[in-house]
mmCIF file with all atom_site columns, C-alpha atoms in Angstrom:
data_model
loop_
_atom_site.group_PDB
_atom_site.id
_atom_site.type_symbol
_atom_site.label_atom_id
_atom_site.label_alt_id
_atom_site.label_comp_id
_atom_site.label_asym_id
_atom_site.label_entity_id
_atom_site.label_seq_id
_atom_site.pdbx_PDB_ins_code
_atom_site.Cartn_x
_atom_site.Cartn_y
_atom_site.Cartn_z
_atom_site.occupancy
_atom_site.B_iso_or_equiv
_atom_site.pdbx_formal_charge
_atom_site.auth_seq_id
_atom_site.auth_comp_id
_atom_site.auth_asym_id
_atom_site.auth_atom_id
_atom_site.pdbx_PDB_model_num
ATOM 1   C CA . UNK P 1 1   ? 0.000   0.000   0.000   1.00 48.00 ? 1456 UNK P CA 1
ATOM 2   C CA . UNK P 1 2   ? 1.310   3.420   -0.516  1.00 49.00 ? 1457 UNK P CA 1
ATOM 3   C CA . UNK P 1 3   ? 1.911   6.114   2.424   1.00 57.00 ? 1458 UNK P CA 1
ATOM 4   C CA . UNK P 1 4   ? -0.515  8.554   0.513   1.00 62.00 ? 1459 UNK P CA 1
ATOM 5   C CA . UNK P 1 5   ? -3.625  5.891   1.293   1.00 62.00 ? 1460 UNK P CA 1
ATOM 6   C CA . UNK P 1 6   ? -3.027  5.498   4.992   1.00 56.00 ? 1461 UNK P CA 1
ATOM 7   C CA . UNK P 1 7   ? -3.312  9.371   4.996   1.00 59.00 ? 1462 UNK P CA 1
ATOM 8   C CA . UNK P 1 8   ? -6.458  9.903   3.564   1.00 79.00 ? 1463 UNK P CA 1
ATOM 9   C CA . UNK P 1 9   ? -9.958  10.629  5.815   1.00 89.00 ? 1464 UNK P CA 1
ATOM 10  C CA . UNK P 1 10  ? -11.921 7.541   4.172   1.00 92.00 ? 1465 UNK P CA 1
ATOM 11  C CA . UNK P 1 11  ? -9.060  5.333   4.534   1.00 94.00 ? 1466 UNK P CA 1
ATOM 12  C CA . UNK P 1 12  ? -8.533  5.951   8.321   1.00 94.00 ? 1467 UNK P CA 1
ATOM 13  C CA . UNK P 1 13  ? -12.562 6.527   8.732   1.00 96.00 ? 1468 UNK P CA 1
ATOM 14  C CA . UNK P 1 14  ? -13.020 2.981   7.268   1.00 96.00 ? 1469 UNK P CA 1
ATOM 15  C CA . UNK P 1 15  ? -9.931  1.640   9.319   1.00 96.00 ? 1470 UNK P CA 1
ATOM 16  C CA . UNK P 1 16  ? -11.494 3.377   12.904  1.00 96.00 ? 1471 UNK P CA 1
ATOM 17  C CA . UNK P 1 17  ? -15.011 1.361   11.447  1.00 97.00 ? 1472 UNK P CA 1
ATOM 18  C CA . UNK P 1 18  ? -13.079 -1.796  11.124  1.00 97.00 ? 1473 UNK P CA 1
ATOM 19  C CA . UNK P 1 19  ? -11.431 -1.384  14.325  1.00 97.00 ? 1474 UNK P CA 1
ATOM 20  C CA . UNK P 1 20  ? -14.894 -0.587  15.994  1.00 96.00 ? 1475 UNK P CA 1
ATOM 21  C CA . UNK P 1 21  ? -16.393 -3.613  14.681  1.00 96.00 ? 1476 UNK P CA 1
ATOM 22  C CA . UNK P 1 22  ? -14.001 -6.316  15.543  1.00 96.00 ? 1477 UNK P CA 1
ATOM 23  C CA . UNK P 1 23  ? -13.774 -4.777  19.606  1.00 95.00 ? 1478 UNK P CA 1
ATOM 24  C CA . UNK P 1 24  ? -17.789 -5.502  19.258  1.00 94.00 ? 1479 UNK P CA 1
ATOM 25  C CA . UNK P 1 25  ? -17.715 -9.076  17.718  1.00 93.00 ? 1480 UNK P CA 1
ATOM 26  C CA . UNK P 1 26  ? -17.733 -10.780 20.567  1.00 92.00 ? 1481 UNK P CA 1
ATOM 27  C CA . UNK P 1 27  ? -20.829 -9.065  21.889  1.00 90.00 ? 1482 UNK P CA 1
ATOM 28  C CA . UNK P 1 28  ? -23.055 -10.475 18.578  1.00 94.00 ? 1483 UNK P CA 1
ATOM 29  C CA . UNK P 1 29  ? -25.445 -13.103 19.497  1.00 94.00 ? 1484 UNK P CA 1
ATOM 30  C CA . UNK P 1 30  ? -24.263 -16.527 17.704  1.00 93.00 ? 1485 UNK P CA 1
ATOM 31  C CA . UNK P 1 31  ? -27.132 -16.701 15.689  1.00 94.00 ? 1486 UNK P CA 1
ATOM 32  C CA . UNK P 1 32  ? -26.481 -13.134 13.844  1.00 95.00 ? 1487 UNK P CA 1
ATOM 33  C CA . UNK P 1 33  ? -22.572 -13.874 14.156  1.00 92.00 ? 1488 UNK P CA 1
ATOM 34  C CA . UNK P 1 34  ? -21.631 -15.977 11.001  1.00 90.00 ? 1489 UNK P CA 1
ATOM 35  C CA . UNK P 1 35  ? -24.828 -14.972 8.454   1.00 91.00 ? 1490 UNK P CA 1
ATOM 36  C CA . UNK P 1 36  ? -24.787 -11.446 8.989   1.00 96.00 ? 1491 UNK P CA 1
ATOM 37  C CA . UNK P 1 37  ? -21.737 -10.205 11.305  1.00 96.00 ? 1492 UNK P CA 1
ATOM 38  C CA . UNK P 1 38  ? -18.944 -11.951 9.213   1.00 96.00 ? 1493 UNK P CA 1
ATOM 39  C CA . UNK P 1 39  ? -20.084 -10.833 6.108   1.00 97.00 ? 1494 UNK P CA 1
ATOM 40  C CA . UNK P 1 40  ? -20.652 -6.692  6.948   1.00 97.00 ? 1495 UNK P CA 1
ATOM 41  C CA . UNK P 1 41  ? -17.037 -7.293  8.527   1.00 97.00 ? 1496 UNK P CA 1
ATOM 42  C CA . UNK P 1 42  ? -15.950 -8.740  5.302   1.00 97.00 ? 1497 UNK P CA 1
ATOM 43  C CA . UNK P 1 43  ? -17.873 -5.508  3.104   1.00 98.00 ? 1498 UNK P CA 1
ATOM 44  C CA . UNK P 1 44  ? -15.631 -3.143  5.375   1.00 98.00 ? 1499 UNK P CA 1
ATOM 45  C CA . UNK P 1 45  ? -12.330 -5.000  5.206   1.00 98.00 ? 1500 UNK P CA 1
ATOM 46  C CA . UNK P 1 46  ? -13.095 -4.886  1.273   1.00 98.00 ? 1501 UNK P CA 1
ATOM 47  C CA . UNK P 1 47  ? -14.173 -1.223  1.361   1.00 98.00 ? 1502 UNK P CA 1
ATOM 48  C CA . UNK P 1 48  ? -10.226 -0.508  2.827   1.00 96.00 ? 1503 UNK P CA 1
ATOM 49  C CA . UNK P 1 49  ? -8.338  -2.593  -0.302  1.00 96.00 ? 1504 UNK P CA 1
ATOM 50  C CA . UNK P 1 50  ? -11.105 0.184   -2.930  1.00 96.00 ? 1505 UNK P CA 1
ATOM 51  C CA . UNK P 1 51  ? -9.552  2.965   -1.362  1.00 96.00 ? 1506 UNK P CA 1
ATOM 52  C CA . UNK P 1 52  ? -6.588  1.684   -1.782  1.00 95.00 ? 1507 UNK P CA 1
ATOM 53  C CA . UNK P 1 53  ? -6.928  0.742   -5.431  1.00 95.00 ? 1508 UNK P CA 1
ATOM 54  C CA . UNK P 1 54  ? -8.497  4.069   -6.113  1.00 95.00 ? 1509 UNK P CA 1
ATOM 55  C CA . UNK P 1 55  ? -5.810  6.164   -4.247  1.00 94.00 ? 1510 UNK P CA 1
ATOM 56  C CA . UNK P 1 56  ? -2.673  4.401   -5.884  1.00 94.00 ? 1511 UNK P CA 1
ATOM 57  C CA . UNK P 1 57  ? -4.393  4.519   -9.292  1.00 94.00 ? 1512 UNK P CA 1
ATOM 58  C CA . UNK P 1 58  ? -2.682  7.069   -11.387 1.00 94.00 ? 1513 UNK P CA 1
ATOM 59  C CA . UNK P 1 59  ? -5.194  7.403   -14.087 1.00 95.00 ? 1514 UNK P CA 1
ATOM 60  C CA . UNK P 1 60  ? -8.350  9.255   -13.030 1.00 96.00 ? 1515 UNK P CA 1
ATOM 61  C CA . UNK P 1 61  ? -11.018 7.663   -15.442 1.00 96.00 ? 1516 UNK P CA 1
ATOM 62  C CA . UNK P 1 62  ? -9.429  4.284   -13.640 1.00 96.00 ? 1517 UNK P CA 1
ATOM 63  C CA . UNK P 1 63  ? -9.368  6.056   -10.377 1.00 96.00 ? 1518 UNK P CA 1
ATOM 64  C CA . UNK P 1 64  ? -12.890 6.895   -10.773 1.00 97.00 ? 1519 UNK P CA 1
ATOM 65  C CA . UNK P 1 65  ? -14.071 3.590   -11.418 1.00 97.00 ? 1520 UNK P CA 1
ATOM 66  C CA . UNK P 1 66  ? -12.507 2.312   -8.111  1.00 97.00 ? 1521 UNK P CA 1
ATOM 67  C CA . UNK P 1 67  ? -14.283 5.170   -6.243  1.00 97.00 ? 1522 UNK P CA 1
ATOM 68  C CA . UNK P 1 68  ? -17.457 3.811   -7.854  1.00 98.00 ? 1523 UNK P CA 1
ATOM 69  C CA . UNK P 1 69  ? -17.375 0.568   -6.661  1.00 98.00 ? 1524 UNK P CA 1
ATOM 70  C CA . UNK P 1 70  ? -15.998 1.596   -3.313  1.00 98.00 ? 1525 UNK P CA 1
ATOM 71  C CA . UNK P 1 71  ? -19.428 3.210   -3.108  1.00 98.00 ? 1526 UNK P CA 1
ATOM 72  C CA . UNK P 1 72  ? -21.115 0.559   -4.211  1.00 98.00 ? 1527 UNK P CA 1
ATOM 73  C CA . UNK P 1 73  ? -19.692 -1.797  -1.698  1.00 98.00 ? 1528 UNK P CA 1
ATOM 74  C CA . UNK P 1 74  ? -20.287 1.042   0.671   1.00 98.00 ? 1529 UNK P CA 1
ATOM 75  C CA . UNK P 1 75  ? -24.054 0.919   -0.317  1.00 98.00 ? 1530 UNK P CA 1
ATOM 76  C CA . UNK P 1 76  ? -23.578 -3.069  0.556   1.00 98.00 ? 1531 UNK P CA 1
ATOM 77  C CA . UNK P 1 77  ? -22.157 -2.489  4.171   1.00 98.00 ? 1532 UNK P CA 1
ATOM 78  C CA . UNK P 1 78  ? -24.507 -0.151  5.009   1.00 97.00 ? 1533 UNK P CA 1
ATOM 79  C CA . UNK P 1 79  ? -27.323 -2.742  3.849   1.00 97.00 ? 1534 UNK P CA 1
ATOM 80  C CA . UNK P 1 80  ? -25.928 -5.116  6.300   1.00 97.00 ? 1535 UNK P CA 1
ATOM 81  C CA . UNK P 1 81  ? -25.138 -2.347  9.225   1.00 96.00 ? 1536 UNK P CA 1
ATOM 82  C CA . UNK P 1 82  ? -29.234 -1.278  8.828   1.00 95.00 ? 1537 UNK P CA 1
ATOM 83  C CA . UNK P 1 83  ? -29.765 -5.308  9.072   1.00 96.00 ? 1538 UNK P CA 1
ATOM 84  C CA . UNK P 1 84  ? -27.701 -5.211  12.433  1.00 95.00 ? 1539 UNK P CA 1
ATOM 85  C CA . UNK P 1 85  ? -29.272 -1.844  13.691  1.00 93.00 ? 1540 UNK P CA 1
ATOM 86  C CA . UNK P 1 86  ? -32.590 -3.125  13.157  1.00 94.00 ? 1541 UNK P CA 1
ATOM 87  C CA . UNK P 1 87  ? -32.411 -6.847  14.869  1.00 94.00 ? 1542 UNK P CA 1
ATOM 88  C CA . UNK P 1 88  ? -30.894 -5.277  17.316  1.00 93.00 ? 1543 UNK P CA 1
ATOM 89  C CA . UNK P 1 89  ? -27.520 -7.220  17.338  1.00 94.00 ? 1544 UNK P CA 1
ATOM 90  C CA . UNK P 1 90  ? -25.413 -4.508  18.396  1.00 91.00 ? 1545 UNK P CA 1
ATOM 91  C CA . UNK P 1 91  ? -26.177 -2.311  21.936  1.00 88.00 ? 1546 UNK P CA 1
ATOM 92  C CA . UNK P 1 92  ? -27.798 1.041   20.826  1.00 87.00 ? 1547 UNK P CA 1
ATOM 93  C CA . UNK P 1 93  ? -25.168 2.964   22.071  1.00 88.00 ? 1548 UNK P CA 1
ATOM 94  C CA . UNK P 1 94  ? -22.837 1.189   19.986  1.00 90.00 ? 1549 UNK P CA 1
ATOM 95  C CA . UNK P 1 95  ? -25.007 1.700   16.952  1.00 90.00 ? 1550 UNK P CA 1
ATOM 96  C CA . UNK P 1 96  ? -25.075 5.256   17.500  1.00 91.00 ? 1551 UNK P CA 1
ATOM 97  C CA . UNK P 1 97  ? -21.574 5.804   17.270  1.00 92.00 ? 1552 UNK P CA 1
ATOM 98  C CA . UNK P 1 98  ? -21.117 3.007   14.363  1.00 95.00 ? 1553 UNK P CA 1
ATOM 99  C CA . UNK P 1 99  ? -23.695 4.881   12.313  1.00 94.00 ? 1554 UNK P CA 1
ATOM 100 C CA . UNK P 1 100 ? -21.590 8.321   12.671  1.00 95.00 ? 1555 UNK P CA 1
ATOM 101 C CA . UNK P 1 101 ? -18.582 6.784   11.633  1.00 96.00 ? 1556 UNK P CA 1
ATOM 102 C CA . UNK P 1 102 ? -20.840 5.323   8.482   1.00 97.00 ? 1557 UNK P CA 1
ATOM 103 C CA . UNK P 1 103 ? -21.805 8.908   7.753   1.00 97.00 ? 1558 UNK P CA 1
ATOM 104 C CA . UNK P 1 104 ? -18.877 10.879  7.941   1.00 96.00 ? 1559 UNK P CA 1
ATOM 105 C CA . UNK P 1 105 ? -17.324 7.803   5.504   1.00 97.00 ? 1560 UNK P CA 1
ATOM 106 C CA . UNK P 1 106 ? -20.059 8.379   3.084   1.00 96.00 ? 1561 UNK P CA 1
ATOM 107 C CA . UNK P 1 107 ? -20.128 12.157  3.111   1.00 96.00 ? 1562 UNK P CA 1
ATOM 108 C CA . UNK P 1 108 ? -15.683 11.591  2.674   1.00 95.00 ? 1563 UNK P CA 1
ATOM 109 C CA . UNK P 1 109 ? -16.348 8.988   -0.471  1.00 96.00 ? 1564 UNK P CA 1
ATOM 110 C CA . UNK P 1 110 ? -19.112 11.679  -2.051  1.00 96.00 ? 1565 UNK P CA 1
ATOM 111 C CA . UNK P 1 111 ? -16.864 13.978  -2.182  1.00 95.00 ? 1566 UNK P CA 1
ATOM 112 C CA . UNK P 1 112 ? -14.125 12.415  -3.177  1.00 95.00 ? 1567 UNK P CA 1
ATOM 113 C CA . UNK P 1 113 ? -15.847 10.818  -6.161  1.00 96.00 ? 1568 UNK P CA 1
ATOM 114 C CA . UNK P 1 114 ? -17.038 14.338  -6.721  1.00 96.00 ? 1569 UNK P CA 1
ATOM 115 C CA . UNK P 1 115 ? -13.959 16.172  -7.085  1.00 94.00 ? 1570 UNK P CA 1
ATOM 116 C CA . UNK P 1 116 ? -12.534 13.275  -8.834  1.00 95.00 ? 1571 UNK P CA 1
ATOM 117 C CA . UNK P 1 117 ? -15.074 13.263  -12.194 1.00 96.00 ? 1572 UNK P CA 1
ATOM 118 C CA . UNK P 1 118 ? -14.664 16.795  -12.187 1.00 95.00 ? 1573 UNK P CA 1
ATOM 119 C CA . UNK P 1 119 ? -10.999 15.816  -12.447 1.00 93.00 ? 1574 UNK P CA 1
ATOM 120 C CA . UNK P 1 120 ? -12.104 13.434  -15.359 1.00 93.00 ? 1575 UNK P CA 1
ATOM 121 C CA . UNK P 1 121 ? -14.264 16.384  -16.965 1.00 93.00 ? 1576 UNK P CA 1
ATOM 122 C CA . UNK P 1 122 ? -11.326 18.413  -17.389 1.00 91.00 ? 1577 UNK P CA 1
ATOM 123 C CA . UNK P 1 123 ? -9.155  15.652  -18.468 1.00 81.00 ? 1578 UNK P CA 1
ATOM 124 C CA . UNK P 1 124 ? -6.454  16.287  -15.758 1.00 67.00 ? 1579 UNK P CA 1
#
C-alpha cells in the first residue's frame, strides 16, 4: 500500500469502522454472528483494499471507477449495518456511534468521487 492511502480521511474513517467492529464481535449473538456479522465485517475489510486501489491509481477515469465501486460496496455495508441496527444485534449505544462513523465515511467517499469526475471532466 502506498503512504498517501493510509493518509487519507476515508481510509482511516473505514480503518477506525473496522477497528470498531471487531472490539464488538464478541458481543453479537451466535445466531447473527456468522450470516450477517462476518459478512458486513468482510464488506468493510473490502471497502479498505477500494480505497486503496483508487488512491494508488494514477489514471483518473481508472481512479474513478474504483471510487465507484468503493461506493457501491459502501451501499452493501450499510445494507448489512441497517440489518444489524434493526435486529438489534449490536447495543444502541454502539449503533449510534457506528452509524456516525458510516456517515462521515459516506459524506468523505461523495466527495471524493465528486472532485474526482470533475478531475475526469477536465481531463487532468
Amino acid at each position: 500500500m502506498a503512504n498517501g492511502a493510509a493518509t487519507t480521511g476515508a481510509y482511516k474513517s473505514v480503518y477506525r469502522l473496522v477497528q470498531m467492529m471487531c472490539g464488538l464481535s464478541d458481543n453479537v449473538p451466535v445466531k447473527w454472528r456468522r450470516w450477517l456479522w462476518e459478512k458486513t465485517l468482510d464488506a468493510a475489510t473490502d471497502l479498505i483494499a477500494l480505497i486503496v486501489y483508487a488512491w494508488d491509481e494514477q489514471n483518473v477515469n481508472t481512479k474513478l471507477i474504483y471510487i465507484d465501486r468503493a461506493l457501491t460496496k459502501f451501499t452493501v455495508l450499510n445494507t448489512y449495518m441497517r440489518l444489524c441496527n434493526e435486529n438489534r444485534v449490536l447495543p444502541l449505544q454502539k449503533q449510534t456511534s457506528l452509524s456516525e462513523l458510516m456517515a462521515d465515511i459516506s459524506g468523505q467517499l461523495g466527495s471524493w468521487r465528486k472532485a474526482t469526475a470533475e478531475r475526469a471532466k477536465r481531463g487532468v
